[in-house]
Coordinates of C-alpha atoms in Angstrom, one line a residue:
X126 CA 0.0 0.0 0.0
X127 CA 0.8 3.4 -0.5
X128 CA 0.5 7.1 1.1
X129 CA 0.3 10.4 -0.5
X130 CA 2.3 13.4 0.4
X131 CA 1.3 16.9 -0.8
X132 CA 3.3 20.5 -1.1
X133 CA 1.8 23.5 -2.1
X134 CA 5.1 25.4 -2.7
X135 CA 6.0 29.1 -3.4
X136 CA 6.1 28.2 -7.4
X137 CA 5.5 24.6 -7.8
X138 CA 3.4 21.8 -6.7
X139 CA 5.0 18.6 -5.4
X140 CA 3.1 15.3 -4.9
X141 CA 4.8 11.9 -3.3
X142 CA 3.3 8.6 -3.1
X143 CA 5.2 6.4 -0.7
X144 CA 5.3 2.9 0.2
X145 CA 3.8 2.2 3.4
X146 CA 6.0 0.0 4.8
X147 CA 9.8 0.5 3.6
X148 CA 9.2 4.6 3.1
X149 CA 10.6 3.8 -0.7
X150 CA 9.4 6.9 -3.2
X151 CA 7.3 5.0 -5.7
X152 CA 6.7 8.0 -7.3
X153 CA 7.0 11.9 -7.6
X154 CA 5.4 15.3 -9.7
X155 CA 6.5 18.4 -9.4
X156 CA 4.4 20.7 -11.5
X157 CA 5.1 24.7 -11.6
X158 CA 2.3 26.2 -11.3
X159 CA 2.9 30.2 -12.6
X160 CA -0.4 31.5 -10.5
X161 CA 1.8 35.3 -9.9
X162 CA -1.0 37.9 -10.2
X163 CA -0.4 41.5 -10.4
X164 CA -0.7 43.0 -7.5
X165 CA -2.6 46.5 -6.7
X166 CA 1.0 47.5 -5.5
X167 CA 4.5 47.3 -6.7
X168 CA 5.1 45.6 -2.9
X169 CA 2.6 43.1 -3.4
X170 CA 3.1 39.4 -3.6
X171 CA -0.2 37.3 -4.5
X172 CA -1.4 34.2 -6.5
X173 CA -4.1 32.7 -7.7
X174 CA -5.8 30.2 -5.6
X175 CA -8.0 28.6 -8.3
X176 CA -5.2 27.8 -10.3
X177 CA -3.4 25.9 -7.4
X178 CA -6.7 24.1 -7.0
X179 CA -7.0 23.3 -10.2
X180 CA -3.4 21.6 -11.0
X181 CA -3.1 19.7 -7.5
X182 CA -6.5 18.5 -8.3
X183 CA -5.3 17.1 -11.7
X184 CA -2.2 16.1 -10.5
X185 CA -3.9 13.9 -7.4
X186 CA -6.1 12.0 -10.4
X187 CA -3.4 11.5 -12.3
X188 CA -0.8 9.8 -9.7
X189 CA -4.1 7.7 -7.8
X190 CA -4.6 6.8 -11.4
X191 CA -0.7 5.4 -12.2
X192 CA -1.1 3.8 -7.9
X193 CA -4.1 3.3 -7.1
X194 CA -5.6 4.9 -3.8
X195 CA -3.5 5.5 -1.0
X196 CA -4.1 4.8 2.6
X197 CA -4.0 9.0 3.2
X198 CA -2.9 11.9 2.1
X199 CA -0.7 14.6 4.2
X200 CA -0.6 18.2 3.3
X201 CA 2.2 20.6 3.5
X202 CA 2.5 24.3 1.9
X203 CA 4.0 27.5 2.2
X204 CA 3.9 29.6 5.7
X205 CA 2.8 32.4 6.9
X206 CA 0.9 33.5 3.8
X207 CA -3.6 33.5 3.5
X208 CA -6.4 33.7 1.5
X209 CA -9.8 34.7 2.3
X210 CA -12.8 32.3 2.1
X211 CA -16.5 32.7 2.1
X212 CA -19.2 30.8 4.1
X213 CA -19.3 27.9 1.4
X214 CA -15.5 27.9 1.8
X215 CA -14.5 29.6 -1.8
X216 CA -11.8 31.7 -2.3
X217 CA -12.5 35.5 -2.1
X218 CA -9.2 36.8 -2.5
X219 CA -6.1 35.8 -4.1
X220 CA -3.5 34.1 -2.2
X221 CA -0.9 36.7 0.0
X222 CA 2.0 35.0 0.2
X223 CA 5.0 35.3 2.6
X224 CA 6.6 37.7 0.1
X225 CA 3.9 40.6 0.4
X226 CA 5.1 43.5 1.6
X227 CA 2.3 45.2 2.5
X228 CA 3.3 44.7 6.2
X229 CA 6.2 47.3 6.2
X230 CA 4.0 50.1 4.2
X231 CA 3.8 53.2 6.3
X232 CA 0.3 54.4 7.7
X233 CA -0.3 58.3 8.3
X234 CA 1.2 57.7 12.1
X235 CA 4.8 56.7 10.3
X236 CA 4.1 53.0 11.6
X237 CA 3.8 49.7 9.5
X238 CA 1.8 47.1 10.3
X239 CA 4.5 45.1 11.7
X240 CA 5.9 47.6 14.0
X241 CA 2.4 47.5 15.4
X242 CA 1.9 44.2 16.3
X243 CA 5.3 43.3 17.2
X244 CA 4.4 46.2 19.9
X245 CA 1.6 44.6 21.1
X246 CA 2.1 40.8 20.5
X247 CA 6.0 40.4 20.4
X248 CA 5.5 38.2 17.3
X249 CA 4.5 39.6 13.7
X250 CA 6.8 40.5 10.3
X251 CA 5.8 41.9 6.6
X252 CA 4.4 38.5 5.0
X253 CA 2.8 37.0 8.0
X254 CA -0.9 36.4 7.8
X255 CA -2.3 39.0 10.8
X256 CA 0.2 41.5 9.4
X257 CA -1.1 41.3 6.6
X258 CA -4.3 41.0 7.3
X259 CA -4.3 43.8 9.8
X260 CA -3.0 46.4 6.9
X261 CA -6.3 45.2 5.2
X262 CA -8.0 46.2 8.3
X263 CA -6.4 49.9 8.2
X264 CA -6.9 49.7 4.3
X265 CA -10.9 48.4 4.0
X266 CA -9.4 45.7 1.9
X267 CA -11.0 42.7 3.0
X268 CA -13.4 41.4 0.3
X269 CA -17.3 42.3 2.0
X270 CA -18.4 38.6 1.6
X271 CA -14.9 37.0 3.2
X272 CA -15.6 35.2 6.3
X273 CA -12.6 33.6 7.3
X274 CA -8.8 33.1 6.7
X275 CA -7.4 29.9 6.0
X276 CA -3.6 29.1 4.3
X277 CA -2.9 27.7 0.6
X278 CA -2.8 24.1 1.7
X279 CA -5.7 23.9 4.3
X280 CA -7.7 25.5 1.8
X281 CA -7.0 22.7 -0.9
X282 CA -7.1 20.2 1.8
X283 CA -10.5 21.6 2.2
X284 CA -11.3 21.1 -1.4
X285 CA -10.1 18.2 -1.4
X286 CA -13.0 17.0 0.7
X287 CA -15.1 19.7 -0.1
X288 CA -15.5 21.0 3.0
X289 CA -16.8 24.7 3.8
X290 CA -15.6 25.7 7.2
X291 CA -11.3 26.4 7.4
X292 CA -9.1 25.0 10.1
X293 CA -5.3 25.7 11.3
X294 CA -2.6 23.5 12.9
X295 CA -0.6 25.4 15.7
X296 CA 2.9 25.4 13.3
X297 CA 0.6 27.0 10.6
X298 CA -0.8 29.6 13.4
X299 CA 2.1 30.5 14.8
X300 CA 3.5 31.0 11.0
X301 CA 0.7 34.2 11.0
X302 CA 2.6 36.0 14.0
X303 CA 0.8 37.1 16.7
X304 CA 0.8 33.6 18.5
X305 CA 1.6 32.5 21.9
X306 CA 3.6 29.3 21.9
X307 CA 3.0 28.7 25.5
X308 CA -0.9 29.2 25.4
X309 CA -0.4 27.7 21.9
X310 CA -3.1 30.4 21.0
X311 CA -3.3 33.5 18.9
X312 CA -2.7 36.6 21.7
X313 CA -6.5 37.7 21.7
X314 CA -6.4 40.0 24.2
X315 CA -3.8 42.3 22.5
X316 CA -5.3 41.8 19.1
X317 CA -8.3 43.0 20.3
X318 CA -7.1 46.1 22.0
X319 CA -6.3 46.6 18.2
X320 CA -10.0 46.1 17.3
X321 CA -9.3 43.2 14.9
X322 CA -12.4 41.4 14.1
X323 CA -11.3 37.9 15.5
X324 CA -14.2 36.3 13.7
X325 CA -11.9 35.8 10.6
X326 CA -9.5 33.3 12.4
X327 CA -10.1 29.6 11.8
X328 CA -10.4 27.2 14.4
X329 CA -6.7 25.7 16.3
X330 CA -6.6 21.8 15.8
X331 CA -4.5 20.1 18.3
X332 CA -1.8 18.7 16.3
X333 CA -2.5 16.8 13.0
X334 CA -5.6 15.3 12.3
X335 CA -7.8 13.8 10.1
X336 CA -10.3 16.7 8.8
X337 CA -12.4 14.7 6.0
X338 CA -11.7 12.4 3.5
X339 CA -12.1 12.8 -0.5
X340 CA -15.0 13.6 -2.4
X341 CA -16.5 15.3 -5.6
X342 CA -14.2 14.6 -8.5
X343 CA -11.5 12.4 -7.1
X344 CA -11.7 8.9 -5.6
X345 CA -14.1 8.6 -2.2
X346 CA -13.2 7.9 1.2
X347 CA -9.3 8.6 1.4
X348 CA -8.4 10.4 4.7
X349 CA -6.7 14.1 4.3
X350 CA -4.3 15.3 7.2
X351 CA -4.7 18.6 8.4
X352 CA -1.3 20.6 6.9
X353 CA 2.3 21.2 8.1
X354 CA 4.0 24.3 7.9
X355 CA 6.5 23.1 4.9
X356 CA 9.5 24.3 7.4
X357 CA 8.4 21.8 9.8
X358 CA 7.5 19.0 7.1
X359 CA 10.7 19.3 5.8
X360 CA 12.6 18.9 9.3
X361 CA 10.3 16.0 9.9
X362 CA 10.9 14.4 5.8
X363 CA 14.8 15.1 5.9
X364 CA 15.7 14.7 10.4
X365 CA 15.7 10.8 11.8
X366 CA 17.2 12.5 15.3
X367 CA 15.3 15.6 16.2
X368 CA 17.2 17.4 18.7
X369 CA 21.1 16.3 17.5
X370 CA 20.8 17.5 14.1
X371 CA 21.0 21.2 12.5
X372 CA 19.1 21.0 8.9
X373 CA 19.7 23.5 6.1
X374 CA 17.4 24.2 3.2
X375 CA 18.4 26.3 0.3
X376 CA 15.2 27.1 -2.0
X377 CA 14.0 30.3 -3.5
X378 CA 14.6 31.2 0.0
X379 CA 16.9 29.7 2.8
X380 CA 16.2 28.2 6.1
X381 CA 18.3 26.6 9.2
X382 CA 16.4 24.5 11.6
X383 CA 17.8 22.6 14.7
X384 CA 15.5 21.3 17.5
X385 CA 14.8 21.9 20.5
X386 CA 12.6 19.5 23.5
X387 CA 12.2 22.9 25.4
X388 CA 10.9 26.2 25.2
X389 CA 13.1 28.8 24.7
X390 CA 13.3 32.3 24.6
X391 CA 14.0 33.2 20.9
X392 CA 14.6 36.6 19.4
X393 CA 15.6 38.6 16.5
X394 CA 16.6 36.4 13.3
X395 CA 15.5 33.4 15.2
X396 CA 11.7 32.2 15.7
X397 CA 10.8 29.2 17.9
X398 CA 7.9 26.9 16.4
X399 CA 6.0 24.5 17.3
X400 CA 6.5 21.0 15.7
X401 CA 5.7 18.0 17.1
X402 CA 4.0 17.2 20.8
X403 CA 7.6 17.0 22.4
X404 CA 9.5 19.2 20.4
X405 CA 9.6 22.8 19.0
X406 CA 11.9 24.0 16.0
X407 CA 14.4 26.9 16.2
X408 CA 14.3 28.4 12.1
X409 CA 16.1 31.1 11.0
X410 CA 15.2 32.2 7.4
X411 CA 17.0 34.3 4.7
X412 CA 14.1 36.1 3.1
X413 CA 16.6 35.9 0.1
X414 CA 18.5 32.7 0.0
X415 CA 18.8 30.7 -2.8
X416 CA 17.1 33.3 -5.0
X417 CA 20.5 35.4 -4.3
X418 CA 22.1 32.7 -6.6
X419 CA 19.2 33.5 -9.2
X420 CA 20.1 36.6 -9.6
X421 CA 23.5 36.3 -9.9
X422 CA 22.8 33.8 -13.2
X423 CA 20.6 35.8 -14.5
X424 CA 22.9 39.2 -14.0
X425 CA 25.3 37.0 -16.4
X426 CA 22.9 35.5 -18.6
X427 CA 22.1 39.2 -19.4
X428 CA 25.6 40.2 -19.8
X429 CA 26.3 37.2 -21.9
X430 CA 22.9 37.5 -24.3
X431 CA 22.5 33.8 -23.3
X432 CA 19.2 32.3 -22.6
X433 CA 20.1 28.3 -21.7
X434 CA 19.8 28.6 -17.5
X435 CA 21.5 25.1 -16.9
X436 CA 24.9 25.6 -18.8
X437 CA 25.0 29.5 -17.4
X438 CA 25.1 27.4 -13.5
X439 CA 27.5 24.9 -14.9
X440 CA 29.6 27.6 -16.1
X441 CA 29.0 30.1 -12.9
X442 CA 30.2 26.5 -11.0
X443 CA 33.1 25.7 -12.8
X444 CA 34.1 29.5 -12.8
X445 CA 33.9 29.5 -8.6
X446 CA 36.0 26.3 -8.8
X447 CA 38.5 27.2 -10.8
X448 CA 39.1 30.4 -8.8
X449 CA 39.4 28.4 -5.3
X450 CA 41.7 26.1 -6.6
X451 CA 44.1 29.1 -7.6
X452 CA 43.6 31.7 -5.0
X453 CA 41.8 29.7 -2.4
X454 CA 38.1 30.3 -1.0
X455 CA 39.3 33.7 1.7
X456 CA 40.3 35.5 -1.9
X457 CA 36.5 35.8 -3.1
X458 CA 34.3 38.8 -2.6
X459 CA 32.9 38.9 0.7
X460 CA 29.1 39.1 0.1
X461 CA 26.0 39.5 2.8
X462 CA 22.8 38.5 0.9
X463 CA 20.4 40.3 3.0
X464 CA 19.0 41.7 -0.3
X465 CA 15.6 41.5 0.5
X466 CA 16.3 42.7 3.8
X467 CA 15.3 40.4 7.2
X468 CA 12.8 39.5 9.3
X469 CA 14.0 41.7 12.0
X470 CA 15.2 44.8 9.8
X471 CA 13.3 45.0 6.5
X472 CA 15.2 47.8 5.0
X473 CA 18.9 45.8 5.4
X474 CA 20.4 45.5 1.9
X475 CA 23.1 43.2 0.7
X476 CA 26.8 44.3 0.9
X477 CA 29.6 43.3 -1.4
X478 CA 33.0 44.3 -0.3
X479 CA 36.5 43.2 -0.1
X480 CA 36.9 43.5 -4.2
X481 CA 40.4 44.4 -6.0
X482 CA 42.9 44.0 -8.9
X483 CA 43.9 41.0 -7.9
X484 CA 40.5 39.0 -7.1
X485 CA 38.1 40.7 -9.9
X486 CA 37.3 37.6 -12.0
X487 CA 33.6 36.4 -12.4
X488 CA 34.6 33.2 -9.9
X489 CA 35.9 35.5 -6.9
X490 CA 32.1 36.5 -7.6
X491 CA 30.1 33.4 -7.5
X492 CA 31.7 31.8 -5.1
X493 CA 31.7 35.0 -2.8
X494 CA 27.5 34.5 -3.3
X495 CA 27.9 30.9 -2.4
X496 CA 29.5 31.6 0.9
X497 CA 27.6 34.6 1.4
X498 CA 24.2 32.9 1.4
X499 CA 25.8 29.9 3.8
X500 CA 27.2 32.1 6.1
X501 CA 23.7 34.0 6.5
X502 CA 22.6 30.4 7.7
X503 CA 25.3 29.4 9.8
X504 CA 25.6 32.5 11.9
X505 CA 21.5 32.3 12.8
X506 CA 23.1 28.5 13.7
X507 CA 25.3 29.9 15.8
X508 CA 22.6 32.0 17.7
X509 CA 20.8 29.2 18.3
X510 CA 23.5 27.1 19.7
X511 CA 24.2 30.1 22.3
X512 CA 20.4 30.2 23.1
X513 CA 20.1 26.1 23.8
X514 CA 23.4 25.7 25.2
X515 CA 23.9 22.8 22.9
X516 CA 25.0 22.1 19.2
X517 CA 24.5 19.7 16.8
X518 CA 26.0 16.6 15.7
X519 CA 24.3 15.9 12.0
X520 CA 24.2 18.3 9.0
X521 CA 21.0 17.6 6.7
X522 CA 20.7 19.4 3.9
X523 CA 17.9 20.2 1.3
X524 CA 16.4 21.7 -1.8
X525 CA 17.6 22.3 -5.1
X526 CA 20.2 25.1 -4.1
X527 CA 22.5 22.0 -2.5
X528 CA 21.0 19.4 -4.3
X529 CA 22.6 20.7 -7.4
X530 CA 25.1 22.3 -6.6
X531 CA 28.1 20.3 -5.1
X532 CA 30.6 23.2 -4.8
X533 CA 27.8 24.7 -1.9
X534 CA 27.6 21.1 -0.7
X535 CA 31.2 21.3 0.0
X536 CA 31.3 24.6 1.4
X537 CA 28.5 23.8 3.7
X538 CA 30.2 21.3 5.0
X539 CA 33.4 23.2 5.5
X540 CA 31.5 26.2 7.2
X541 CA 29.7 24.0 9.6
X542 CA 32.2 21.9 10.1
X543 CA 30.1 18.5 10.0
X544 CA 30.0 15.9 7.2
X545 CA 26.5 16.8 5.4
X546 CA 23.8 14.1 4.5
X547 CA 21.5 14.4 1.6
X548 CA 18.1 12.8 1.7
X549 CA 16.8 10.3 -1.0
X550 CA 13.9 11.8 -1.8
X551 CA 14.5 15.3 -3.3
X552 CA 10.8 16.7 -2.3
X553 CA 11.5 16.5 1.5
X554 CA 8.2 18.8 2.8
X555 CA 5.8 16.3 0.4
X556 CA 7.7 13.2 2.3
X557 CA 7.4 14.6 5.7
X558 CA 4.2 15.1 5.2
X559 CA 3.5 11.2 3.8
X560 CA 5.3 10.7 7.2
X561 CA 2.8 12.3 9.1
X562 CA -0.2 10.9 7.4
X563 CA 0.7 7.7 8.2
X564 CA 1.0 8.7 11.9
X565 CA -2.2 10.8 11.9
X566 CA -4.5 8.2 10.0
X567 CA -3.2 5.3 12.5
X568 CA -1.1 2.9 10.6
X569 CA 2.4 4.3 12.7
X570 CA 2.6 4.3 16.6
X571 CA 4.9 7.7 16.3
X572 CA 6.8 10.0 14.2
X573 CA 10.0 8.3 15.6
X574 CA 9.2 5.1 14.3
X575 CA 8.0 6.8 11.1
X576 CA 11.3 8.6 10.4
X577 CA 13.0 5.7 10.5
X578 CA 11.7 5.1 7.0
X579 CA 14.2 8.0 5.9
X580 CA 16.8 7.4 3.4
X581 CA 20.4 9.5 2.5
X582 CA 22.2 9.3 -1.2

């Protein structure tokens, strides 16, 4: 038998199916699914919710049709963005994803929207659902017939069994800002002092569960698993020991996790979230990350008049190599890639220094990038080691950034200083999520036992 893992990524859709019993990928799509919209705003980041229905829904026929029906399905998507539903459950709105900006837009009072609720709540950034959602508020933006929020993959677990009323995990909660990881609640109290209409929140589900199984169009009767933040899935698809090992995942963004069994007082660059029943996750993300190395390729593709990606990252590779092996890896161009700015201090900007006669070659350049987007990672690593007290033993790493590129494999490994394991399965949020749903619908005793089912290259 099989189980189904679902991720309802930033630009593509990923889908799993798993066996059962040995945790072997039988077999996997990943479909882009190009829903951008414009926005009303140069600062806005949204997508089309239909569209993402639409293709997952194809996609789910098409791989139950190659397999057969899987024992469940798991869900996992993108954090900390929304969409606005109706009373029948449809999408109002587009989806506002973790990119929007709207959050650090001034208001008459020379406040954002994040300043204000990180005053009131401790817990809220530009991108994060009640940010957003609260610069609607200030803005009469909200759609008249919107009756709830809900994120991108509860929504099309909700289609998925045609449901109509939303729901949120706590790691998908928390992912909105404004949470209480104690109380493991949204802070009311302080939202309403703001007069936000609390109506629009969905309900908190305690952990994972099953919320419906399949209907309309698709096969009947398969059970659907409430979703994962994709940070968390991925820590739970990629980690067999929780608390000894530091994962880093280089995307269109970048992300370090490391776990923790206790709560902690986290600040700054670094957020605490909740993950399983015994453990939270310490993640620190670089709003910019892997995307950094997209705009390097493209800044050459344009000088170069070149329009094939792939052998523009095989050069840009070779290029970086070829300059270590002659000048060694100090001799690059020291790069921060904060160029989207951070969680903490939206209007930070990138720095390249350390740039002269002798070092001004395209490969000083790239690989200056490489170990500028690593180090981003490794010293948010560092502040969490000081915070627990403890370090980590493993290196995991993940997403397409390290996966193919084995010059940032290497240098990861020589920043952190650990020997870094790559997982078999390349779509590590969809797995963890097949993980869960195995877990969830009954047919694992734990997550433990589940992870064992994990496999490295």
């Amino acid at each position: 038998m099989s189980v189904m893992g679902i991720d309802i990524g930033t630009t593509t859709i990923s889908l799993i199916m798993m066996d059962d019993e040995t945790g072997i990928l039988l077999d996997s799509m990943t479909i882009p699914h190009r829903s951008f919209l414009k926005g009303h705003s140069a600062f806005n980041r949204i997508q089309d919710p239909g569209i993402i229905w639409k293709l997952t829904e194809d996609a789910v026929k098409e791989i139950i049709r190659k397999h057969g029906n899987p024992k469940s399905i798991g869900m996992t998507g993108q954090m900390h963005g929304f969409l606005y539903i109706d009373q029948k459950g449809e999408a109002v709105s587009p989806l506002y994803t973790w990119q929007d900006g709207s959050g650090n837009e001034l208001f008459s009072d020379g406040r954002t929207s994040a300043e204000i609720l990180q005053s009131a709540t401790g817990s809220a950034s530009a991108g994060y659902g009640l940010t957003t959602h609260y610069y609607h508020l200030q803005k009469d933006m909200i759609p008249d017939n919107a009756k709830k929020m809900v994120t991108i993959s509860d929504y099309i677990a909700m289609k998925l069994c045609c449901l109509k009323s939303p729901f949120i995990s706590a790691d998908m909660a928390a992912s909105w800002g404004c949470f209480d990881l104690e109380l493991g609640d949204f802070c009311r109290q302080e939202l309403e002092e703001l007069h936000m209409d609390l109506t629009y929140l969905p309900e908190i589900l305690c952990g994972h569960p099953i919320v419906g199984v399949t209907a309309g169009e698709l096969p009947k009767n398969i059970p659907v698993i409430a979703s994962l933040g994709d940070n968390q899935a991925s820590f739970l698809g990629s980690v067999k020991d929780l608390s000894n090992t530091v994962l880093i995942n280089i995307g269109t963004g970048s992300q370090v996790s490391f776990g923790t069994e206790r709560y902690v007082d986290a600040s700054g660059s670094i957020e605490l979230r909740p993950c399983t029943n015994k453990q939270f996750l310490m993640a620190g993300s670089g709003l910019c990350g892997g995307r950094a190395y997209a705009m390097l390729e493209r800044f050459y593709r344009e000088i170069s008049g070149k329009e094939q990606t792939e052998d523009m990252y095989q050069k840009m590779e070779q290029q970086a190599r070829e300059f270590m092996d002659i000048y060694g890896k100090e001799a690059s161009w020291k790069i921060k890639t904060t160029f989207s700015g951070t969680r903490s201090n939206p209007g930070e900007r990138g720095v390249i220094s350390s740039v002269s006669v002798e070092n001004f070659y395209p490969g000083a350049m790239t690989l200056g990038m490489i170990q500028g987007i690593l180090m981003e990672l490794k010293e948010m690593y560092d502040e969490m080691c000081r915070i627990t007290g403890t370090k980590a033993v493993n290196l995991v790493g993940s997403g397409n950034g390290l996966r193919r590129n084995s010059l940032m494999c290497e240098l990861a490994e020589d920043i952190f200083r650990m020997h870094m394991q790559i997982p078999a399965c390349s779509e590590e949020a969809a797995y963890g999520a097949a993980l869960q749903a195995l877990v969830s619908s009954g047919f694992e005793d734990s997550l433990e036992k589940a992870q064992k089912k994990i496999r490295y290259l």
